[in-house]
Amino acid sequence: MRFTALVDEHDFERKVNHVRKFLEKGHRVEARILQSRSPAEDVIDLALRIIAEVRDLAKPEYLEESIREFRAAFVAPKSLKRANKAPPDELRLRLWPCSPEQAAAFTLPAHILGPRRRRGPRIAGIDDENEDPDAWKYNRKPRDRNAGGFKRNPLLQHTADGRGGGDDEGL
């Protein structure tokens, strides 16, 4: 099954339903996620989302190797890409049908998840089913308003306080 990283929600659901039907019949499935013009992280996010959708029926095979190949293709020089000597810019996700016990025992490696997709003990996009819609407001880090960002000009601050700083004081 072929996906692009910019797949529409309806197309994604339809393709995942086809993948589920194949897995229910006991067939192995290979999902190829094409990068096109999207960032490489979006391809990995889509692969993790596919894994999350079918995690009750299947587990991925050679996931770390596939991601390693994809990252090597992403950083390959353009000279190799033009000569067709670089690996293709796609992620091959191989899914094996398995029992529910085997699927429940599978855990994603932490180095694949990375800091972008991890929210504390939960994984973004995978463990979101019981999340409060306003959780993003409570989970963000408080920002120090004085550190970084826009700072007032001290000359303007003095004039606003009425302590001088302008040229028309003596008039």
XYZ file of N, CA, C and O in Angstrom:
684
model
N 0.858 -1.168 0.000
C 0.000 0.000 0.000
C 0.903 1.229 0.000
O 1.849 1.296 0.773
N 0.598 2.186 -0.836
C 1.421 3.396 -0.939
C 0.703 4.563 -0.288
O -0.471 4.803 -0.533
N 1.444 5.290 0.526
C 0.965 6.507 1.169
C 1.895 7.634 0.766
O 3.066 7.397 0.485
N 1.398 8.850 0.774
C 2.276 10.009 0.704
C 2.182 10.713 2.046
O 1.182 10.579 2.762
N 3.206 11.459 2.385
C 3.211 12.130 3.684
C 2.152 13.220 3.752
O 1.749 13.629 4.835
N 1.662 13.681 2.604
C 0.646 14.724 2.563
C -0.742 14.138 2.295
O -1.579 14.790 1.684
N -0.984 12.916 2.752
C -2.246 12.228 2.470
C -3.403 12.908 3.210
O -3.250 13.406 4.327
N -4.551 12.964 2.544
C -5.748 13.528 3.146
C -6.300 12.550 4.185
O -6.066 11.344 4.109
N -7.060 13.051 5.141
C -7.569 12.212 6.233
C -8.468 11.087 5.711
O -8.370 9.942 6.153
N -9.360 11.408 4.772
C -10.271 10.395 4.233
C -9.492 9.302 3.495
O -9.775 8.109 3.660
N -8.500 9.706 2.688
C -7.694 8.726 1.961
C -6.885 7.864 2.918
O -6.734 6.652 2.700
N -6.387 8.476 3.974
C -5.630 7.717 4.972
C -6.513 6.657 5.618
O -6.109 5.500 5.738
N -7.728 7.023 6.023
C -8.639 6.062 6.664
C -9.005 4.931 5.713
O -9.073 3.763 6.120
N -9.232 5.259 4.441
C -9.603 4.243 3.456
C -8.451 3.255 3.256
O -8.660 2.033 3.236
N -7.225 3.761 3.140
C -6.077 2.886 2.933
C -5.786 2.036 4.167
O -5.423 0.864 4.047
N -5.953 2.616 5.344
C -5.728 1.843 6.567
C -6.781 0.745 6.683
O -6.479 -0.366 7.136
N -8.012 1.006 6.255
C -9.037 -0.045 6.265
C -8.673 -1.182 5.316
O -8.906 -2.353 5.621
N -8.089 -0.870 4.152
C -7.618 -1.914 3.243
C -6.504 -2.728 3.899
O -6.475 -3.960 3.784
N -5.574 -2.038 4.567
C -4.479 -2.728 5.255
C -5.046 -3.651 6.329
O -4.616 -4.800 6.480
N -6.047 -3.179 7.077
C -6.657 -4.004 8.124
C -7.304 -5.262 7.532
O -7.214 -6.345 8.111
N -7.967 -5.117 6.367
C -8.596 -6.283 5.733
C -7.548 -7.313 5.328
O -7.751 -8.516 5.513
N -6.436 -6.852 4.760
C -5.364 -7.779 4.391
C -4.811 -8.484 5.627
O -4.559 -9.680 5.615
N -4.607 -7.738 6.705
C -4.048 -8.323 7.927
C -5.015 -9.303 8.567
O -4.598 -10.324 9.130
N -6.319 -9.018 8.505
C -7.309 -9.938 9.067
C -7.328 -11.260 8.310
O -7.632 -12.305 8.885
N -6.999 -11.222 7.012
C -6.925 -12.453 6.220
C -5.633 -13.217 6.482
O -5.467 -14.338 6.009
N -4.683 -12.604 7.187
C -3.429 -13.264 7.518
C -2.294 -12.927 6.569
O -1.240 -13.564 6.625
N -2.463 -11.938 5.720
C -1.412 -11.541 4.782
C -0.481 -10.517 5.416
O -0.894 -9.722 6.243
N 0.785 -10.551 4.983
C 1.718 -9.513 5.381
C 1.500 -8.307 4.481
O 1.139 -8.448 3.312
N 1.747 -7.114 5.036
C 1.515 -5.881 4.285
C 2.784 -5.038 4.339
O 3.420 -4.930 5.389
N 3.117 -4.436 3.191
C 4.208 -3.479 3.157
C 3.624 -2.126 2.774
O 3.047 -1.972 1.709
N 3.748 -1.174 3.668
C 3.281 0.188 3.408
C 4.492 1.028 3.037
O 5.465 1.074 3.779
N 4.424 1.676 1.884
C 5.502 2.555 1.445
C 5.018 3.983 1.582
O 4.017 4.367 0.987
N 5.745 4.759 2.364
C 5.361 6.144 2.612
C 6.346 7.029 1.856
O 7.533 7.085 2.183
N 5.840 7.710 0.838
C 6.670 8.567 0.003
C 6.813 9.932 0.653
O 5.840 10.486 1.168
N 8.001 10.492 0.586
C 8.251 11.757 1.273
C 7.699 12.939 0.508
O 7.117 13.842 1.094
N 7.844 12.997 -0.781
C 7.462 14.104 -1.662
C 8.061 15.413 -1.136
O 9.254 15.477 -0.892
N 7.249 16.445 -0.895
C 7.791 17.741 -0.471
C 7.620 18.000 1.018
O 7.694 19.133 1.469
N 7.390 16.989 1.774
C 7.172 17.174 3.206
C 8.467 16.908 3.978
O 9.382 16.265 3.465
N 8.540 17.376 5.222
C 9.730 17.088 6.037
C 9.836 15.600 6.372
O 8.832 14.883 6.377
N 11.037 15.155 6.629
C 11.257 13.739 6.916
C 10.540 13.309 8.192
O 10.078 12.164 8.305
N 10.411 14.205 9.157
C 9.731 13.856 10.407
C 8.255 13.541 10.183
O 7.675 12.729 10.899
N 7.631 14.174 9.169
C 6.229 13.877 8.879
C 6.053 12.452 8.365
O 5.032 11.809 8.623
N 7.039 11.952 7.644
C 6.984 10.576 7.148
C 7.034 9.603 8.327
O 6.259 8.648 8.399
N 7.926 9.870 9.264
C 8.041 8.997 10.440
C 6.778 9.098 11.292
O 6.287 8.088 11.814
N 6.219 10.302 11.423
C 4.969 10.464 12.169
C 3.837 9.670 11.536
O 3.036 9.041 12.238
N 3.754 9.673 10.200
C 2.704 8.927 9.518
C 2.902 7.425 9.705
O 1.932 6.686 9.902
N 4.153 6.972 9.679
C 4.428 5.548 9.918
C 3.998 5.142 11.318
O 3.366 4.088 11.512
N 4.286 5.979 12.308
C 3.860 5.670 13.679
C 2.340 5.693 13.803
O 1.755 4.923 14.567
N 1.700 6.556 13.036
C 0.232 6.602 13.063
C -0.375 5.338 12.449
O -1.368 4.808 12.949
N 0.233 4.842 11.367
C -0.241 3.589 10.768
C -0.069 2.439 11.750
O -0.963 1.601 11.923
N 1.077 2.403 12.423
C 1.320 1.357 13.424
C 0.270 1.434 14.525
O -0.245 0.420 14.997
N -0.078 2.654 14.941
C -1.069 2.823 16.003
C -2.451 2.364 15.556
O -3.215 1.816 16.350
N -2.786 2.571 14.280
C -4.108 2.188 13.781
C -4.280 0.674 13.713
O -5.386 0.174 13.869
N -3.203 -0.058 13.435
C -3.319 -1.512 13.276
C -2.618 -2.273 14.399
O -2.317 -3.454 14.241
N -2.374 -1.631 15.526
C -1.582 -2.293 16.564
C -2.299 -3.439 17.251
O -1.677 -4.228 17.937
N -3.610 -3.561 17.068
C -4.310 -4.714 17.634
C -4.214 -5.936 16.723
O -4.469 -7.058 17.163
N -3.822 -5.760 15.440
C -3.749 -6.866 14.486
C -2.330 -7.230 14.073
O -2.080 -8.361 13.668
N -1.424 -6.252 14.109
C -0.094 -6.495 13.542
C 0.970 -5.749 14.313
O 0.685 -4.831 15.070
N 2.201 -6.197 14.078
C 3.348 -5.476 14.614
C 4.345 -5.262 13.486
O 4.425 -6.067 12.554
N 5.100 -4.179 13.533
C 6.048 -3.906 12.441
C 7.268 -4.806 12.513
O 7.715 -5.196 13.586
N 7.770 -5.125 11.340
C 8.963 -5.952 11.228
C 10.092 -5.079 10.700
O 9.883 -4.287 9.776
N 11.289 -5.202 11.268
C 12.463 -4.441 10.846
C 12.199 -2.935 10.836
O 12.605 -2.229 9.904
N 11.528 -2.431 11.851
C 11.177 -1.015 11.901
C 12.424 -0.135 12.011
O 12.555 0.862 11.300
N 13.338 -0.513 12.877
C 14.548 0.297 13.062
C 15.390 0.334 11.788
O 15.916 1.387 11.415
N 15.489 -0.796 11.105
C 16.254 -0.846 9.860
C 15.605 0.028 8.783
O 16.293 0.738 8.046
N 14.278 0.003 8.706
C 13.578 0.813 7.711
C 13.782 2.302 7.965
O 14.002 3.080 7.026
N 13.714 2.700 9.220
C 13.904 4.111 9.547
C 15.351 4.527 9.312
O 15.628 5.630 8.835
N 16.296 3.636 9.591
C 17.700 3.925 9.327
C 17.937 4.115 7.819
O 18.636 5.048 7.411
N 17.344 3.260 6.982
C 17.472 3.401 5.529
C 16.854 4.709 5.043
O 17.401 5.383 4.175
N 15.701 5.055 5.606
C 15.028 6.284 5.194
C 15.856 7.505 5.563
O 15.996 8.437 4.772
N 16.421 7.512 6.763
C 17.250 8.649 7.177
C 18.516 8.744 6.342
O 18.999 9.844 6.045
N 19.068 7.594 5.924
C 20.240 7.616 5.046
C 19.875 8.192 3.684
O 20.654 8.941 3.088
N 18.693 7.876 3.197
C 18.255 8.432 1.915
C 17.999 9.926 2.031
O 18.247 10.684 1.097
N 17.515 10.347 3.180
C 17.197 11.762 3.380
C 18.452 12.622 3.377
O 18.452 13.726 2.846
N 19.534 12.119 3.939
C 20.766 12.912 4.024
C 21.744 12.614 2.895
O 22.845 13.151 2.886
N 21.346 11.780 1.935
C 22.234 11.460 0.820
C 22.465 12.707 -0.032
O 21.561 13.527 -0.205
N 23.677 12.878 -0.563
C 23.946 14.061 -1.389
C 23.161 14.009 -2.698
O 22.800 12.951 -3.198
N 22.913 15.200 -3.244
C 22.127 15.293 -4.477
C 22.832 14.622 -5.652
O 22.180 14.156 -6.577
N 24.152 14.574 -5.616
C 24.878 13.944 -6.721
C 24.525 12.454 -6.811
O 24.372 11.916 -7.905
N 24.387 11.793 -5.646
C 23.984 10.382 -5.663
C 22.519 10.229 -6.070
O 22.161 9.270 -6.751
N 21.678 11.187 -5.656
C 20.266 11.103 -6.029
C 20.092 11.281 -7.530
O 19.277 10.605 -8.157
N 20.854 12.189 -8.130
C 20.760 12.401 -9.579
C 21.255 11.191 -10.362
O 20.746 10.884 -11.432
N 22.253 10.504 -9.825
C 22.806 9.323 -10.496
C 22.018 8.060 -10.158
O 22.405 6.973 -10.583
N 20.950 8.189 -9.411
C 20.100 7.060 -8.986
C 20.883 6.007 -8.211
O 20.612 4.816 -8.310
N 21.868 6.446 -7.442
C 22.647 5.537 -6.606
C 22.255 5.637 -5.141
O 22.721 4.864 -4.323
N 21.414 6.593 -4.802
C 20.956 6.753 -3.421
C 19.691 5.923 -3.224
O 18.949 5.656 -4.172
N 19.429 5.505 -1.994
C 18.166 4.796 -1.749
C 16.984 5.737 -1.978
O 17.122 6.955 -1.877
N 15.813 5.204 -2.311
C 14.652 6.073 -2.589
C 14.174 6.797 -1.335
O 14.338 6.309 -0.218
N 13.587 7.978 -1.549
C 13.070 8.777 -0.429
C 11.698 8.260 -0.010
O 10.676 8.915 -0.206
N 11.686 7.072 0.532
C 10.442 6.483 1.013
C 10.753 5.598 2.208
O 11.870 5.100 2.353
N 9.768 5.437 3.054
C 9.911 4.584 4.231
C 9.115 3.316 3.984
O 7.915 3.386 3.686
N 9.777 2.181 4.074
C 9.095 0.895 3.887
C 8.714 0.353 5.259
O 9.582 0.039 6.062
N 7.429 0.244 5.491
C 6.906 -0.238 6.772
C 6.308 -1.614 6.540
O 5.293 -1.753 5.862
N 6.943 -2.656 7.088
C 6.466 -4.027 6.913
C 5.665 -4.437 8.135
O 6.170 -4.358 9.254
N 4.441 -4.886 7.913
C 3.554 -5.261 9.010
C 3.258 -6.754 8.948
O 2.841 -7.270 7.912
N 3.450 -7.427 10.075
C 3.171 -8.854 10.198
C 1.880 -9.032 10.978
O 1.710 -8.438 12.045
N 0.970 -9.898 10.507
C -0.203 -10.217 11.338
C 0.239 -11.038 12.547
O 1.160 -11.850 12.450
N -0.388 -10.786 13.676
C -0.013 -11.510 14.885
C -1.211 -11.606 15.816
O -2.264 -11.010 15.574
N -1.047 -12.353 16.892
C -2.121 -12.496 17.873
C -2.222 -11.221 18.710
O -1.267 -10.449 18.795
N -3.366 -10.992 19.348
C -3.492 -9.796 20.194
C -2.469 -9.752 21.329
O -2.026 -8.676 21.722
N -2.080 -10.918 21.852
C -1.091 -10.948 22.928
C 0.270 -10.477 22.425
O 0.977 -9.732 23.101
N 0.640 -10.933 21.222
C 1.920 -10.507 20.647
C 1.903 -9.014 20.317
O 2.890 -8.317 20.519
N 0.771 -8.542 19.812
C 0.668 -7.120 19.472
C 0.732 -6.259 20.725
O 1.325 -5.178 20.709
N 0.119 -6.727 21.817
C 0.143 -5.952 23.059
C 1.544 -5.926 23.666
O 1.907 -4.969 24.350
N 2.346 -6.953 23.405
C 3.695 -7.016 23.967
C 4.675 -6.122 23.214
O 5.748 -5.807 23.730
N 4.323 -5.678 22.004
C 5.236 -4.861 21.211
C 5.270 -3.432 21.744
O 4.231 -2.831 22.008
N 6.466 -2.885 21.916
C 6.631 -1.480 22.299
C 7.580 -0.821 21.309
O 8.529 -1.444 20.815
N 7.310 0.428 21.013
C 8.173 1.168 20.100
C 9.452 1.580 20.812
O 9.406 2.003 21.969
N 10.593 1.475 20.149
C 11.844 1.911 20.777
C 11.840 3.413 21.028
O 11.322 4.193 20.231
N 12.416 3.831 22.129
C 12.396 5.240 22.528
C 13.189 6.120 21.573
O 12.821 7.264 21.349
N 14.253 5.603 20.968
C 15.051 6.451 20.070
C 14.322 6.728 18.761
O 14.639 7.690 18.070
N 13.336 5.913 18.408
C 12.533 6.195 17.215
C 11.525 7.291 17.519
O 11.248 8.153 16.704
N 10.980 7.251 18.738
C 9.986 8.251 19.101
C 10.580 9.640 19.156
O 10.059 10.573 18.577
N 11.692 9.790 19.837
C 12.346 11.092 19.924
C 11.565 12.070 20.779
O 10.446 11.810 21.203
N 12.142 13.225 21.043
C 11.493 14.194 21.930
C 10.276 14.868 21.304
O 9.402 15.334 22.017
N 10.208 14.924 19.966
C 9.098 15.619 19.325
C 7.770 14.895 19.539
O 6.727 15.507 19.668
N 7.831 13.570 19.556
C 6.605 12.794 19.644
C 6.293 12.311 21.054
O 5.316 11.631 21.262
N 7.118 12.633 22.027
C 6.886 12.142 23.382
C 6.345 13.260 24.250
O 6.887 14.343 24.291
N 5.246 13.002 24.938
C 4.660 13.945 25.890
C 4.649 13.285 27.259
O 3.665 12.640 27.620
N 5.728 13.430 27.958
C 5.816 12.780 29.259
C 5.790 11.274 29.067
O 6.475 10.738 28.216
N 4.971 10.548 29.828
C 4.917 9.096 29.664
C 4.106 8.667 28.446
O 4.174 7.531 28.020
N 3.327 9.588 27.861
C 2.486 9.244 26.713
C 3.203 9.554 25.410
O 4.151 10.321 25.384
N 2.723 8.962 24.328
C 3.307 9.170 23.011
C 2.294 9.919 22.167
O 1.151 9.501 22.033
N 2.710 11.039 21.592
C 1.814 11.861 20.786
C 1.374 11.094 19.547
O 2.179 10.509 18.850
N 0.059 11.100 19.296
C -0.492 10.420 18.139
C -0.802 8.965 18.363
O -1.508 8.352 17.574
N -0.292 8.378 19.435
C -0.541 6.959 19.686
C -1.378 6.770 20.940
O -2.340 6.013 20.948
N -1.056 7.481 22.012
C -1.788 7.346 23.275
C -2.700 8.540 23.523
O -2.781 9.043 24.630
N -3.386 9.028 22.506
C -4.213 10.223 22.641
C -5.688 9.936 22.895
O -6.477 10.861 22.977
N -6.087 8.680 23.011
C -7.523 8.399 23.067
C -8.211 8.955 24.315
O -9.360 9.357 24.249
N -7.534 9.021 25.444
C -8.165 9.506 26.676
C -7.703 10.906 27.055
O -7.866 11.321 28.183
N -7.172 11.627 26.108
C -6.617 12.939 26.410
C -7.712 14.005 26.404
O -8.587 14.016 25.544
N -7.632 14.896 27.373
C -8.547 16.024 27.457
C -8.245 16.983 26.306
O -7.081 17.256 26.025
N -9.276 17.513 25.619
C -8.991 18.416 24.492
C -8.234 19.677 24.905
O -7.547 20.284 24.096
N -8.347 20.084 26.153
C -7.642 21.271 26.619
C -6.321 20.937 27.311
O -5.748 21.782 27.992
N -5.827 19.708 27.128
C -4.609 19.290 27.828
C -3.394 20.091 27.392
O -2.470 20.280 28.169
N -3.395 20.581 26.163
C -2.238 21.352 25.697
C -2.052 22.612 26.518
O -0.938 23.103 26.672
N -3.147 23.144 27.091
C -3.029 24.351 27.906
C -2.340 24.057 29.225
O -1.618 24.885 29.758
N -2.585 22.861 29.765
C -2.058 22.525 31.079
C -0.659 21.929 31.015
O 0.090 21.992 31.977
N -0.280 21.338 29.880
C 0.988 20.623 29.781
C 2.135 21.474 29.258
O 3.262 21.024 29.211
N 1.867 22.683 28.826
C 2.951 23.493 28.289
C 3.776 24.121 29.406
O 3.299 24.323 30.519
N 5.018 24.439 29.088
C 5.911 25.025 30.081
C 5.569 26.493 30.272
O 5.316 27.203 29.299
N 5.560 26.971 31.520
C 5.326 28.398 31.727
C 6.503 29.194 31.180
O 7.649 28.788 31.282
N 6.204 30.321 30.597
C 7.231 31.135 29.953
C 7.534 32.338 30.827
O 6.633 32.996 31.329
N 8.808 32.610 31.003
C 9.229 33.788 31.743
C 9.111 34.986 30.814
O 9.753 35.043 29.773
N 8.299 35.939 31.146
C 8.026 37.050 30.243
C 9.225 37.989 30.098
O 9.325 38.708 29.126
N 10.118 38.020 31.056
C 11.253 38.935 30.982
C 12.447 38.326 30.255
O 13.351 39.046 29.860
N 12.467 37.020 30.113
C 13.610 36.369 29.470
C 13.381 36.298 27.973
O 12.401 35.755 27.502
N 14.298 36.857 27.210
C 14.224 36.785 25.750
C 13.059 37.577 25.198
O 12.337 38.266 25.898
N 12.897 37.517 23.907
C 11.768 38.182 23.274
C 11.931 39.693 23.225
O 13.032 40.232 23.200
N 10.825 40.418 23.249
C 10.810 41.873 23.110
C 11.152 42.533 24.436
O 10.571 42.220 25.467
N 12.105 43.474 24.407
C 12.459 44.235 25.611
C 12.201 45.705 25.329
O 12.418 46.186 24.220
N 11.757 46.415 26.331
C 11.490 47.847 26.162
C 12.784 48.625 26.067
O 13.764 48.307 26.727
N 12.722 49.654 25.274
C 13.848 50.563 25.150
C 13.888 51.420 26.421
O 12.876 51.998 26.814
N 15.028 51.538 27.108
C 15.064 52.311 28.347
C 14.730 53.791 28.132
O 14.164 54.425 29.016
N 15.043 54.345 26.968
C 14.696 55.747 26.716
C 13.186 55.927 26.650
O 12.643 56.886 27.184
N 12.504 55.010 26.002
C 11.051 55.100 25.908
C 10.399 54.869 27.268
O 9.378 55.445 27.582
N 11.002 54.024 28.075
C 10.446 53.736 29.394
C 10.513 54.985 30.279
O 9.594 55.289 31.010
N 11.613 55.747 30.193
C 11.732 56.967 31.002
C 10.703 58.003 30.591
O 10.133 58.687 31.425
N 10.439 58.129 29.306
C 9.460 59.123 28.867
C 8.058 58.706 29.268
O 7.225 59.542 29.580
N 7.813 57.417 29.307
C 6.484 56.956 29.717
C 6.278 57.188 31.209
O 5.168 57.432 31.659
N 7.363 57.138 31.986
C 7.257 57.358 33.428
C 7.199 58.845 33.768
O 6.899 59.206 34.902
N 7.539 59.699 32.798
C 7.542 61.126 33.064
C 8.835 61.618 33.658
O 8.899 62.693 34.232
N 9.912 60.826 33.557
C 11.184 61.200 34.161
C 12.153 61.771 33.159
O 13.338 61.827 33.404
N 11.723 62.151 32.027
C 12.649 62.772 31.083
C 12.941 61.863 29.931
O 12.276 60.867 29.702
N 13.982 62.225 29.186
C 14.393 61.447 28.045
C 13.986 62.109 26.751
O 14.473 61.726 25.704
N 13.145 63.141 26.765
C 12.745 63.825 25.553
C 13.497 65.135 25.406
O 14.145 65.641 26.310
N 13.404 65.790 24.209
C 14.101 67.052 23.945
C 13.305 68.254 24.355
O 13.826 69.358 24.410
N 12.017 68.149 24.611
C 11.161 69.302 24.881
C 10.970 69.570 26.367
O 9.997 70.145 26.769
N 11.935 69.183 27.207
C 11.789 69.366 28.647
C 11.922 70.847 29.059
O 11.253 71.300 29.946
N 12.788 71.552 28.388
C 13.070 72.928 28.799
C 12.054 73.941 28.250
O 12.158 75.102 28.533
N 11.087 73.581 27.451
C 10.177 74.549 26.833
C 9.087 74.992 27.741
O 8.466 74.665 28.534
